[in-house]
mmCIF file of C-alpha atoms in Angstrom:
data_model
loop_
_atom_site.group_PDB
_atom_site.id
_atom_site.type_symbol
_atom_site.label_atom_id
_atom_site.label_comp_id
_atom_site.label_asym_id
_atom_site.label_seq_id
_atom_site.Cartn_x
_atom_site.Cartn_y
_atom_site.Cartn_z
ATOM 1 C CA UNK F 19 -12.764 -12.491 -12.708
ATOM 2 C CA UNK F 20 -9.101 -11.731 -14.184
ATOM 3 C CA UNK F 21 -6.605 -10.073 -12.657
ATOM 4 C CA UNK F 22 -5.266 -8.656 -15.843
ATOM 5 C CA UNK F 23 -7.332 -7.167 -18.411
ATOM 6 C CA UNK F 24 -4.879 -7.239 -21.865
ATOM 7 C CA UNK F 25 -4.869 -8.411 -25.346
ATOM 8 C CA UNK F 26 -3.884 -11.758 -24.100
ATOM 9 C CA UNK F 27 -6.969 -11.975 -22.581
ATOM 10 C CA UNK F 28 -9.295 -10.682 -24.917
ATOM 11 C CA UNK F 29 -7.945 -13.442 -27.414
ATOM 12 C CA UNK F 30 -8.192 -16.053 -25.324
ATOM 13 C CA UNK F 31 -11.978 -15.122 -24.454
ATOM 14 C CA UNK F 32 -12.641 -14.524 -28.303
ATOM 15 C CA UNK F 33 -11.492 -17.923 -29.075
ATOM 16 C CA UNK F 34 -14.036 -19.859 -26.410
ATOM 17 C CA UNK F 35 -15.314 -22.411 -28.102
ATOM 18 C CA UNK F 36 -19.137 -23.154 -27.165
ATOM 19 C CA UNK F 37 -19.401 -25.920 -30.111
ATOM 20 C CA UNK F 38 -22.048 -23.911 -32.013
ATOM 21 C CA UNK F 39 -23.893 -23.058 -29.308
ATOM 22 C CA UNK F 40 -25.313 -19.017 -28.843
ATOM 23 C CA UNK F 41 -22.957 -16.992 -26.229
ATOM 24 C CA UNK F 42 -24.146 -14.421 -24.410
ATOM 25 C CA UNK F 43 -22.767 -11.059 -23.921
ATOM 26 C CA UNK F 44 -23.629 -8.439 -21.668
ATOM 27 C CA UNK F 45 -22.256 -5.243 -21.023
ATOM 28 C CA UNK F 46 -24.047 -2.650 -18.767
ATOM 29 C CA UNK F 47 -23.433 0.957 -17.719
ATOM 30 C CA UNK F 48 -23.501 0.416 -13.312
ATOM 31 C CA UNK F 49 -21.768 4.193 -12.878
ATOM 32 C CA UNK F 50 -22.759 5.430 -9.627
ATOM 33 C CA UNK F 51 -22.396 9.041 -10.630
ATOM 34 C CA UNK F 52 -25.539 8.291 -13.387
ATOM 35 C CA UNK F 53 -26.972 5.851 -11.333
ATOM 36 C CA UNK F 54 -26.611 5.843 -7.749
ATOM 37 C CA UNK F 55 -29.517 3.256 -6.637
ATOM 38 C CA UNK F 56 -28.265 -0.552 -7.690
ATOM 39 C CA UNK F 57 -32.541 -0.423 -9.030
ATOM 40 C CA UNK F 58 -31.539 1.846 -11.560
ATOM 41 C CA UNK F 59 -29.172 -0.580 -13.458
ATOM 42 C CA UNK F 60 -31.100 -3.579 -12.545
ATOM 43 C CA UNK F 61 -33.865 -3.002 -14.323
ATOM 44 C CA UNK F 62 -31.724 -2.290 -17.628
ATOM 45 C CA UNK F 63 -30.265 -5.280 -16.909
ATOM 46 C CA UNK F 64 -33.603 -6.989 -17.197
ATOM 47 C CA UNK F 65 -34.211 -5.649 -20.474
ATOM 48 C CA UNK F 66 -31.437 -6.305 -21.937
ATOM 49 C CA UNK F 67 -31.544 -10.172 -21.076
ATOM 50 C CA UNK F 68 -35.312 -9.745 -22.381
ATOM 51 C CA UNK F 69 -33.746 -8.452 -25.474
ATOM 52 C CA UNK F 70 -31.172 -11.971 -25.596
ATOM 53 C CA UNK F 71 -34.474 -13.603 -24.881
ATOM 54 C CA UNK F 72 -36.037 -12.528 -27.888
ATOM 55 C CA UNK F 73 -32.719 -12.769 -30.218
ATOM 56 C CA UNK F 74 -32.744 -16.575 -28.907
ATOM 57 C CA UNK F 75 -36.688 -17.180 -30.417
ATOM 58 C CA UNK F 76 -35.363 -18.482 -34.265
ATOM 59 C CA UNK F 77 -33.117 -20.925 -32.353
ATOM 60 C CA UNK F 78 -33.408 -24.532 -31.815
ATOM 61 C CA UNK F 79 -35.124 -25.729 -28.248
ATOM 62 C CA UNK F 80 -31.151 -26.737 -26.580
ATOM 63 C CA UNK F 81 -30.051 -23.033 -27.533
ATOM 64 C CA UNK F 82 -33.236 -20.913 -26.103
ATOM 65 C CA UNK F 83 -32.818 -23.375 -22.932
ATOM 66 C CA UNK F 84 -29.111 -22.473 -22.496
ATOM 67 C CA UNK F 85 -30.027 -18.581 -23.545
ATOM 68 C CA UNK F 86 -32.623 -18.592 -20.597
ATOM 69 C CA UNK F 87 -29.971 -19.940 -18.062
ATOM 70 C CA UNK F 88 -27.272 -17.560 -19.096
ATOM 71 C CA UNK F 89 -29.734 -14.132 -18.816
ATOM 72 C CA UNK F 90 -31.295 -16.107 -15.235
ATOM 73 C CA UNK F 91 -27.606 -15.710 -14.091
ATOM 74 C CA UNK F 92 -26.201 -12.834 -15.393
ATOM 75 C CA UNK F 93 -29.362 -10.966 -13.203
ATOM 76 C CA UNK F 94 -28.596 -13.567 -9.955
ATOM 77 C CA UNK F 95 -24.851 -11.943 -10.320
ATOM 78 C CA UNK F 96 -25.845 -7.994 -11.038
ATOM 79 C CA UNK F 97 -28.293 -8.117 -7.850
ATOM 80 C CA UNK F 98 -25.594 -9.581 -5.751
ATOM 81 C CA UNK F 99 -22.915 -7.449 -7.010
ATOM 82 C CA UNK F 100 -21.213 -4.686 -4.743
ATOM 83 C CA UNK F 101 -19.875 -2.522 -7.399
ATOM 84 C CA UNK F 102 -17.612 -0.401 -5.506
ATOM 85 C CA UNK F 103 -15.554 1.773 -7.729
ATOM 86 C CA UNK F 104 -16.299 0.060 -10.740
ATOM 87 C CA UNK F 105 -17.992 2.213 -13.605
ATOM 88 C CA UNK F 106 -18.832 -1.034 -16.276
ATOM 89 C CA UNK F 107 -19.143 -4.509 -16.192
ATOM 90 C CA UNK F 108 -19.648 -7.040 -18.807
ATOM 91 C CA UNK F 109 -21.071 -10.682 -18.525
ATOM 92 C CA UNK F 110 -20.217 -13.558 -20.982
ATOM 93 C CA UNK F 111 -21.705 -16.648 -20.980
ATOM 94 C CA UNK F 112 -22.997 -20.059 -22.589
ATOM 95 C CA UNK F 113 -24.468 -22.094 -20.142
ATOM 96 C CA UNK F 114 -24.842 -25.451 -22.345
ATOM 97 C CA UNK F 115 -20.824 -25.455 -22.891
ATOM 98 C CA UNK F 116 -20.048 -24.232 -19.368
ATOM 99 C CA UNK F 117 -18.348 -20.858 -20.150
ATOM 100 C CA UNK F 118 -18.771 -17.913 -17.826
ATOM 101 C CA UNK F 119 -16.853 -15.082 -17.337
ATOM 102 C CA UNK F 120 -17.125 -11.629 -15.514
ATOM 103 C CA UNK F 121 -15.446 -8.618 -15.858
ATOM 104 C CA UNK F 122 -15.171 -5.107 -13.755
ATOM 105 C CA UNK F 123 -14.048 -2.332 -15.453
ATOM 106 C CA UNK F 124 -13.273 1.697 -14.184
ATOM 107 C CA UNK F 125 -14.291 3.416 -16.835
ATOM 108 C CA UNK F 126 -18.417 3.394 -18.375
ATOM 109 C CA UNK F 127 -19.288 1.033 -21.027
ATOM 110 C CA UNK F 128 -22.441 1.620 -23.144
ATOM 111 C CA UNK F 129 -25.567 -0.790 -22.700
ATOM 112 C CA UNK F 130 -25.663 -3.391 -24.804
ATOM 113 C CA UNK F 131 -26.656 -7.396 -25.104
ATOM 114 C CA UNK F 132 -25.495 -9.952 -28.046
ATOM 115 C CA UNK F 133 -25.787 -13.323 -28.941
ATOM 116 C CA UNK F 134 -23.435 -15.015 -31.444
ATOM 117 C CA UNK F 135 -21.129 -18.043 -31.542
ATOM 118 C CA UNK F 136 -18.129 -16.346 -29.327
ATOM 119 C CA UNK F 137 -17.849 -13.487 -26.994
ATOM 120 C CA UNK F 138 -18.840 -9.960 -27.869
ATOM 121 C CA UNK F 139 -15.148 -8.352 -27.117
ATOM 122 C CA UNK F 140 -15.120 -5.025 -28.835
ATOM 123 C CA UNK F 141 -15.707 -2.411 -26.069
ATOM 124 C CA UNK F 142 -13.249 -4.020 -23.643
ATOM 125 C CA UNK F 143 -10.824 -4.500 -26.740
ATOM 126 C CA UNK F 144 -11.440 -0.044 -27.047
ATOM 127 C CA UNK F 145 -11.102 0.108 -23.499
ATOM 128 C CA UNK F 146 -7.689 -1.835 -23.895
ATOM 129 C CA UNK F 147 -5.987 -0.077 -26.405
ATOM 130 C CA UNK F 148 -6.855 3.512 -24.473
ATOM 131 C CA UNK F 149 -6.858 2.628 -20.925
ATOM 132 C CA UNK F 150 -3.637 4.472 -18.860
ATOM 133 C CA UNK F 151 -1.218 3.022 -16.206
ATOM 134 C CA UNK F 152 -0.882 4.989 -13.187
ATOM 135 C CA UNK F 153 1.926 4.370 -11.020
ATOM 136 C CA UNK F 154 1.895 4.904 -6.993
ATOM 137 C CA UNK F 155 4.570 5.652 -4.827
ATOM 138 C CA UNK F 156 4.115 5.712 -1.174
ATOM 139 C CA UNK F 157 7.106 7.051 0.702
ATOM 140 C CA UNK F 158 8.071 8.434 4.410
ATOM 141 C CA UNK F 159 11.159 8.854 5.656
ATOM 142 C CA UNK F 160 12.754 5.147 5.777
ATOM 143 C CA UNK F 161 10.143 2.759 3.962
ATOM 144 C CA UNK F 162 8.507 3.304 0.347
ATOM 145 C CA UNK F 163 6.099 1.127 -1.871
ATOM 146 C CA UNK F 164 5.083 0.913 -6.086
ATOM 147 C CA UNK F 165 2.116 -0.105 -7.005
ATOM 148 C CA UNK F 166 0.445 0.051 -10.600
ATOM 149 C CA UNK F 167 -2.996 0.494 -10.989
ATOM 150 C CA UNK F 168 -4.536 -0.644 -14.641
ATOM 151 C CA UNK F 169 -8.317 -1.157 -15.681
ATOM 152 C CA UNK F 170 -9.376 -0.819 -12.137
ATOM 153 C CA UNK F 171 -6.969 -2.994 -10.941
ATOM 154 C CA UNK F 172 -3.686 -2.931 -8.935
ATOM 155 C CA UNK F 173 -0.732 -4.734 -8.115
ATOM 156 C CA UNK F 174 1.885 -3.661 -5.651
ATOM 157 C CA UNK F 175 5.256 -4.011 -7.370
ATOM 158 C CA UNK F 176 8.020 -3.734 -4.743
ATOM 159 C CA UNK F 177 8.526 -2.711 -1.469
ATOM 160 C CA UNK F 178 12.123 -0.349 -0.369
ATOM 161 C CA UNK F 179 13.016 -0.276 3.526
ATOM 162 C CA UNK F 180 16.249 1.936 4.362
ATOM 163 C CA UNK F 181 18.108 1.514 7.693
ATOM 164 C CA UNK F 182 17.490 5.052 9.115
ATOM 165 C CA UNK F 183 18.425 6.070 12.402
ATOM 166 C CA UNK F 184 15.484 6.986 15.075
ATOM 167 C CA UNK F 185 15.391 10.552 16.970
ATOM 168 C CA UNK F 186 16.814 10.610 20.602
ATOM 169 C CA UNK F 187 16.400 13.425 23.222
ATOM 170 C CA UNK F 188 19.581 14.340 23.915
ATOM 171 C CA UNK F 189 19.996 17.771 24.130
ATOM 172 C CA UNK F 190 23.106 20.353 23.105
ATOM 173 C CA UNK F 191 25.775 20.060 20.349
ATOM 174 C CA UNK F 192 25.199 15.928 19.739
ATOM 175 C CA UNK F 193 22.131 16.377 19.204
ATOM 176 C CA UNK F 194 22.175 18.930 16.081
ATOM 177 C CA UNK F 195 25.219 16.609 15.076
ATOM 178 C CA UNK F 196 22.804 13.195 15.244
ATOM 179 C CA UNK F 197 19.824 15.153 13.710
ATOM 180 C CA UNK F 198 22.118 15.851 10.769
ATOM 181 C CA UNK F 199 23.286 12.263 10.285
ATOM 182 C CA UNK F 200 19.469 11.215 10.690
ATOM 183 C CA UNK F 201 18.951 13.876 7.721
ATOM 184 C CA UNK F 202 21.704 12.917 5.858
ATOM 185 C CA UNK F 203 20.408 9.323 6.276
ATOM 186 C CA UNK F 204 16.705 10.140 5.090
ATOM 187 C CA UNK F 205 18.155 11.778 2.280
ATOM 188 C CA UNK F 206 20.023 8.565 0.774
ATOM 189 C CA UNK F 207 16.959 7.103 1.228
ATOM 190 C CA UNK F 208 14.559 9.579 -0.685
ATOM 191 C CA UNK F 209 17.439 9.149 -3.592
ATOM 192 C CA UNK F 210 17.547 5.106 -2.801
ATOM 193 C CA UNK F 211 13.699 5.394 -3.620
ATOM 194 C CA UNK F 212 13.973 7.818 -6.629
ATOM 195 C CA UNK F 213 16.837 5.702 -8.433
ATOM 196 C CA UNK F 214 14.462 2.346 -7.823
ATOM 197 C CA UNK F 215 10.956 3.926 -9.000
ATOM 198 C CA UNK F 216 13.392 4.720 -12.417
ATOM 199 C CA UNK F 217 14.612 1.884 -12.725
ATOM 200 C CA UNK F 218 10.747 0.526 -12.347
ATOM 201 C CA UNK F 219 9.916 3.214 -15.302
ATOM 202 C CA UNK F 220 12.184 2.243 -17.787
ATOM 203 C CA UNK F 221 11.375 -1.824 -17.365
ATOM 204 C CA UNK F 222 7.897 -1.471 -16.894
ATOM 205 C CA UNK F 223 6.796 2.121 -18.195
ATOM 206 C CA UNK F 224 3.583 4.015 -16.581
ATOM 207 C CA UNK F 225 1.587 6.926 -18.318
ATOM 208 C CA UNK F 226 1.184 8.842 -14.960
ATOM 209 C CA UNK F 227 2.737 9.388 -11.453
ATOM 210 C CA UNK F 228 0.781 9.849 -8.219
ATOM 211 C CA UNK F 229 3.132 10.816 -5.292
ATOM 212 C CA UNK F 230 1.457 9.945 -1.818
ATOM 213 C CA UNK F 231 3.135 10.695 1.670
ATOM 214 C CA UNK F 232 3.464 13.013 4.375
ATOM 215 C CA UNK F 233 3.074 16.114 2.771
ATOM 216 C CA UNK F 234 6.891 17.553 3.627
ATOM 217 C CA UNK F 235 8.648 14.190 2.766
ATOM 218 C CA UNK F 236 6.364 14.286 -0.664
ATOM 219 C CA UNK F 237 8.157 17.630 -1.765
ATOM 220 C CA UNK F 238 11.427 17.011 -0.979
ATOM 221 C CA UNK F 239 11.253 12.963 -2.558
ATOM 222 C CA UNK F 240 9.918 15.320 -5.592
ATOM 223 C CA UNK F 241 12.686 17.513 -6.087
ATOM 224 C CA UNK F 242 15.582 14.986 -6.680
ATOM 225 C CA UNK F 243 13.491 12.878 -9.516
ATOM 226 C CA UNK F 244 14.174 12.300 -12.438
ATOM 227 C CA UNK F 245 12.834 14.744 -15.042
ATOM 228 C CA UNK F 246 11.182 11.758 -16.921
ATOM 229 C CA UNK F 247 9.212 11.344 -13.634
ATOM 230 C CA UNK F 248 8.538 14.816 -12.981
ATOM 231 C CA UNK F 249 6.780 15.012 -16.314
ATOM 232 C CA UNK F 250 4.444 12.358 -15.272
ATOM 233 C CA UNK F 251 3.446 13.721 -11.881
ATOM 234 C CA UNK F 252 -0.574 14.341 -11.921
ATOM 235 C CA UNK F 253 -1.472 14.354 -7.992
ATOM 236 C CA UNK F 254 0.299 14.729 -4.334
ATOM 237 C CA UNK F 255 -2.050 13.009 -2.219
ATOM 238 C CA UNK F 256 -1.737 12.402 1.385
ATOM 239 C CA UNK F 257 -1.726 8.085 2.273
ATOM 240 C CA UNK F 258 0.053 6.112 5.463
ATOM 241 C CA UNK F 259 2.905 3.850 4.807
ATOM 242 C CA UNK F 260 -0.143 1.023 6.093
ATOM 243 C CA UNK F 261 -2.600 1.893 3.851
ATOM 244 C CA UNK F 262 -3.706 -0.977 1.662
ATOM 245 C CA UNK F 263 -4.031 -1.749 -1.793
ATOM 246 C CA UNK F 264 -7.534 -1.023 -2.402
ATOM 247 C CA UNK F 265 -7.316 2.019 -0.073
ATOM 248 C CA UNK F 266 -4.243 2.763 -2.846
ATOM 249 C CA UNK F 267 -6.732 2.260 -5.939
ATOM 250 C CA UNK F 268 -9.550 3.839 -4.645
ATOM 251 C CA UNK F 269 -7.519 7.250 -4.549
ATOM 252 C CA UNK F 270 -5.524 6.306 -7.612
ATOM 253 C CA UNK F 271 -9.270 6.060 -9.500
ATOM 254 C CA UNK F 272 -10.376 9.819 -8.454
ATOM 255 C CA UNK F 273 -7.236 11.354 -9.768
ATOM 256 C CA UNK F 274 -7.542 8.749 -13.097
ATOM 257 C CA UNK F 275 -11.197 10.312 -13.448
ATOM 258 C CA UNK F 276 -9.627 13.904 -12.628
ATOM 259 C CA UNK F 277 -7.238 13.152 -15.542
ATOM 260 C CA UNK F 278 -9.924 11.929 -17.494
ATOM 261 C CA UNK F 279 -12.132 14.863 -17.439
ATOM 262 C CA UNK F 280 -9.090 16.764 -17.889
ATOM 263 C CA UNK F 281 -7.985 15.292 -21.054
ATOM 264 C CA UNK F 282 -11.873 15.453 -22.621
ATOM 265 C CA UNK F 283 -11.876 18.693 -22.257
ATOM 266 C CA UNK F 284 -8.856 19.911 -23.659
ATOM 267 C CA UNK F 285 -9.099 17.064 -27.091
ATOM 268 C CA UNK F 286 -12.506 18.429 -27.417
ATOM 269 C CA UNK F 287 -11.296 22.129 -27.567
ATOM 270 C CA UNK F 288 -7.906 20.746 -30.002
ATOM 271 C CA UNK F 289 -10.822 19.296 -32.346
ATOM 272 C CA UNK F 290 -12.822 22.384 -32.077
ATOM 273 C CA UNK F 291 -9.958 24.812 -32.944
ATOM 274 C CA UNK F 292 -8.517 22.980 -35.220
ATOM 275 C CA UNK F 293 -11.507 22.273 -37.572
ATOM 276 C CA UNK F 294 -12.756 25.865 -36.887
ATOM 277 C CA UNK F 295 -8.982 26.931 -38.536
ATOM 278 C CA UNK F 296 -9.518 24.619 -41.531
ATOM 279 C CA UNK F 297 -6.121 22.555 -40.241
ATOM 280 C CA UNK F 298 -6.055 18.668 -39.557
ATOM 281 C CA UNK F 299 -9.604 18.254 -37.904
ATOM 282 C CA UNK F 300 -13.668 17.748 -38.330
ATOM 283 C CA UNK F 301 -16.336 17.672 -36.574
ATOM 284 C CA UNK F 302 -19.354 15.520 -37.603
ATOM 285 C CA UNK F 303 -20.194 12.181 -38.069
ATOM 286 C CA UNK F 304 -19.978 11.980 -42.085
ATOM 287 C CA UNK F 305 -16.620 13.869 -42.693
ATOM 288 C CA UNK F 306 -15.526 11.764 -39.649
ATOM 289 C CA UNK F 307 -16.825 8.464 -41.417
ATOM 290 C CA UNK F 308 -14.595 10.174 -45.030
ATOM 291 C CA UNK F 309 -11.442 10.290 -42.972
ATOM 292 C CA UNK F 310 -11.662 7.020 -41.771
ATOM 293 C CA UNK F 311 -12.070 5.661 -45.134
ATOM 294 C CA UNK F 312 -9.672 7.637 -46.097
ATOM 295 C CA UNK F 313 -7.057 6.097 -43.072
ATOM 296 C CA UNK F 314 -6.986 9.277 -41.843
ATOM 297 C CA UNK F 315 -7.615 9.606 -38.335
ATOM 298 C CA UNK F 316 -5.363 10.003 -35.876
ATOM 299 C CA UNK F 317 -7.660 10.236 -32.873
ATOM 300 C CA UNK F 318 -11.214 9.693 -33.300
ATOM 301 C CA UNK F 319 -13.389 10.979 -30.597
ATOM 302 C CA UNK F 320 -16.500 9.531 -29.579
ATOM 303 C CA UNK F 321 -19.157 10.809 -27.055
ATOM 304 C CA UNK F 322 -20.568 7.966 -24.504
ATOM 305 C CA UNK F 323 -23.591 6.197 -25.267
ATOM 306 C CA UNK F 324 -24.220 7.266 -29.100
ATOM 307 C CA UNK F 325 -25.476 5.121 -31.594
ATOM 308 C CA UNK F 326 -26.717 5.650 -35.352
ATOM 309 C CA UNK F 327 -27.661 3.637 -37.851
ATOM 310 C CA UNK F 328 -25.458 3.555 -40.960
ATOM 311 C CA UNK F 329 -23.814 1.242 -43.600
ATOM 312 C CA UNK F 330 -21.329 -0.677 -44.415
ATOM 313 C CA UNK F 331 -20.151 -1.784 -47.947
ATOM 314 C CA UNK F 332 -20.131 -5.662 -48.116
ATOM 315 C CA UNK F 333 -16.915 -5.547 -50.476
ATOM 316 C CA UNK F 334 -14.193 -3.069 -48.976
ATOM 317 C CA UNK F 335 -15.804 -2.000 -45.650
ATOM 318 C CA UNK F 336 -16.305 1.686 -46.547
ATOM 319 C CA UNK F 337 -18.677 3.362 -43.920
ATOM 320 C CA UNK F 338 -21.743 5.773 -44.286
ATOM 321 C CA UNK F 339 -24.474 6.954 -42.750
ATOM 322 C CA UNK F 340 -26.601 6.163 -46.138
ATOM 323 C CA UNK F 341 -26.633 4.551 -49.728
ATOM 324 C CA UNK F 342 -27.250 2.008 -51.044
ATOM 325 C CA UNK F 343 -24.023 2.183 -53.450
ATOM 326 C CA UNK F 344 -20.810 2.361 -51.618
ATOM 327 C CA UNK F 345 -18.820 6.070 -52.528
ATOM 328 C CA UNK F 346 -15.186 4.091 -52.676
ATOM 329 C CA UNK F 347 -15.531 1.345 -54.817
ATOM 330 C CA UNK F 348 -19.451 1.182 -56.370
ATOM 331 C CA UNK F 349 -20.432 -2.405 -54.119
ATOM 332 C CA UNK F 350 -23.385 -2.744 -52.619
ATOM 333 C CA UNK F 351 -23.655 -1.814 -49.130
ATOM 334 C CA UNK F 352 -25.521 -3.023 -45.564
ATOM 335 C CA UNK F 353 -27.608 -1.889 -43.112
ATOM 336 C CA UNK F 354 -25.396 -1.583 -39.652
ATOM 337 C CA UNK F 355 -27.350 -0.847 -36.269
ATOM 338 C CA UNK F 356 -24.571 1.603 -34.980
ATOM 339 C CA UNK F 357 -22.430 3.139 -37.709
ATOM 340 C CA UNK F 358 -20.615 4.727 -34.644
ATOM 341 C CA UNK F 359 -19.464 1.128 -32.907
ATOM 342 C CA UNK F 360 -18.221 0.279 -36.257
ATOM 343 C CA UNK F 361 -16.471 3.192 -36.791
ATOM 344 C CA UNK F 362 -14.605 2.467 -33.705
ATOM 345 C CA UNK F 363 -13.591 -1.113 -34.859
ATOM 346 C CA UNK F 364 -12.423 0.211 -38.044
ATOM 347 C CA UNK F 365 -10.085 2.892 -36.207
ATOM 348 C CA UNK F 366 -8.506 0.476 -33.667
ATOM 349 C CA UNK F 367 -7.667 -1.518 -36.629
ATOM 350 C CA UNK F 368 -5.818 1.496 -38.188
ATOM 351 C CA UNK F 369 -3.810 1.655 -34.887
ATOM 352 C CA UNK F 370 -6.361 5.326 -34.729
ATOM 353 C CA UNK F 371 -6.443 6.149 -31.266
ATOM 354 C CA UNK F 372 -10.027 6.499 -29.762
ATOM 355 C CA UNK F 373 -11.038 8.907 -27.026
ATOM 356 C CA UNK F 374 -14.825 8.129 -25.581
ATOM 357 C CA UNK F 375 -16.126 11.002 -23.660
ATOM 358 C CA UNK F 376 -18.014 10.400 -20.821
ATOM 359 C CA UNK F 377 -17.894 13.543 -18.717
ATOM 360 C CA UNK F 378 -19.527 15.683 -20.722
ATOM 361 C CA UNK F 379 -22.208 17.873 -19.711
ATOM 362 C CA UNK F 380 -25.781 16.530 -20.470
ATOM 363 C CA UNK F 381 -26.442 20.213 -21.964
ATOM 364 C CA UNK F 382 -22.981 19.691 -23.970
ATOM 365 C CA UNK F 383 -23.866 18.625 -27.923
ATOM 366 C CA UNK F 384 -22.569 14.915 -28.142
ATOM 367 C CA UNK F 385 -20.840 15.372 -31.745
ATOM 368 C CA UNK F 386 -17.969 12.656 -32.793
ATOM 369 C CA UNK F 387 -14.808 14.324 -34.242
ATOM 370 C CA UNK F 388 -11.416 13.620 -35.068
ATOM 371 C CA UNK F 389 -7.710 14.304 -35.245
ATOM 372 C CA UNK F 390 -6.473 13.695 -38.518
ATOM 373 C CA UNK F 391 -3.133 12.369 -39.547
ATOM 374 C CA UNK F 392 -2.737 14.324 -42.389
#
């Protein structure tokens, strides 16, 4: 499994090279929230690796014999699998040429199986381009730690320890003299940690801050940040100096899915508004498809889990949802399973931002929409 998830990556896992031979690719929805018994997503599992089964039937007897061994391991893995926090997974593997790889991801990923001559890589290549950073700090009065949490992983960056004095009992004058200097001293430190986390910021950059401490140290760490910092504050949360890193992420993963939800619903209401007022919006799947032909899009937004068939002009890759004629530039066109999926590709290749819903309410319309550019 990789401890990074980046473009780096993703290239490197595009370019295996199985020497003709069929790789498999398996991604599978294993959300607890939607399915809280590890049955639920098993037996999806199994028909999706019936599904590579059946893909592998028009292939020589070498290639159905390696297709069987890669679906036999992909379910040995999902039953043994303790999924923890993660919301996705995907599976890739080719068991003739001896490539396997697994990968855990926090967010859902839509059920699907494909066999071809490299790695499937497009939803973790979405997931990529739209995933956040959230950024840690755990702080009490003389010791603080970063940590970064990306794609369901984290890393802890740095730790600070300040020399600050201990409380004594001594009563009278001295001791509202030493109580000051202890102040004074937990002070420096609190500014000590501030000035380091900025430093951090501008090298490394974050989207969002969590802020996790004793609840009175928290507040006054807060007030002497930098406003850049401020800005990116999205939970106070309460964590011991001892606390380890996956006790970090776990935390750091509710408030990303808090943030989440948070952030559907308000793009949601933008896209609503705005293509209710006639400005730079729509709503619905062909004038969505029209400004993404048109390089429109500035955000495209996609509910979870929906597919439609559509097509795709075998000239200049104009997308519809029918026609046999493409509307740009008169080619013929091709049947695509899920006009959505490609829709997607086409946007992350106009550097189009792409927000996929997945807390919306089951009772909620799924519609796609988008953000235009201009």
């Amino acid at each position: 499994m990789p401890d990074v998830i980046d473009r780096d990556f993703l290239r490197k896992l595009a370019e295996w090279s199985a020497d003709g031979a069929p790789v498999g690719s398996l991604y599978l929805d294993i959300d607890g929230r939607r399915f809280p018994r590890k049955q639920d997503y098993l037996l999806r599992a199994e028909e999706l690796c019936h599904q590579l089964k059946r893909d592998a039937q028009g292939l020589d007897r070498h290639a159905r014999s390696s297709v069987a061994k890669d679906t036999e391991k992909f379910l040995v893995w999902l039953e043994g699998l303790d999924r923890g926090p993660s919301r996705g997974v995907a599976l890739f593997s080719c068991a003739s040429a001896g490539l396997w790889e697994e990968v855990l991801v926090s967010r859902p990923v839509s059920d699907r199986a494909t066999l071809s001559d490299h790695p499937y890589v497009l939803p973790l290549e979405a997931l990529v381009e739209t995933c956040e950073t959230f950024c840690t700090v755990l702080v009490d009065r003389e010791k603080a730690r970063i940590l970064l949490a990306r794609m369901g992983r984290i890393r802890e960056e740095t730790g600070i320890l300040d020399d600050v004095p201990g409380r004594h009992d001594q009563g009278g004058w001295s001791q509202a003299r030493y109580q000051r200097h202890i102040e004074d001293h937990v002070e420096r430190h609190l500014r000590h940690v501030g000035e380091e986390l900025f430093r951090y910021f501008k090298r490394q950059g974050f989207d969002h801050l969590i802020l996790a401490g004793p609840e009175e140290v928290v507040a006054e760490f807060e007030r002497d940040l930098h406003d850049y910092l401020r800005r990116r504050i999205v939970a106070r949360i309460t964590l011991p100096m001892t606390a380890s890193a996956a006790e970090v992420l776990e935390r750091s993963l509710q408030v990303e899915e808090e943030v989440e939800a948070r952030r559907e619903r308000e793009v949601v209401e933008r896209v609503n508004a705005e293509a209710a007022a006639g400005r730079q919006a729509v709503v619905g799947l062909e004038p969505v498809l029209a400004a993404l032909n048109e390089s429109r899009i500035d955000t495209l937004i996609v509910p979870f889990g929906l597919a439609v068939e559509g097509v795709r002009c075998t000239k200049c890759g104009w997308l519809g949802t029918s026609g046999s004629v493409c509307m740009m530039c008169g080619g013929p066109t091709e049947k695509v399973g899920d006009v959505v999926e490609s829709a997607v590709a086409k946007a992350l290749r106009q550097s189009s931002r792409v927000e996929t819903l997945t807390n919306l309410d089951e009772r909620e319309p799924a519609e796609v929409g988008a953000l235009l550019r201009f």
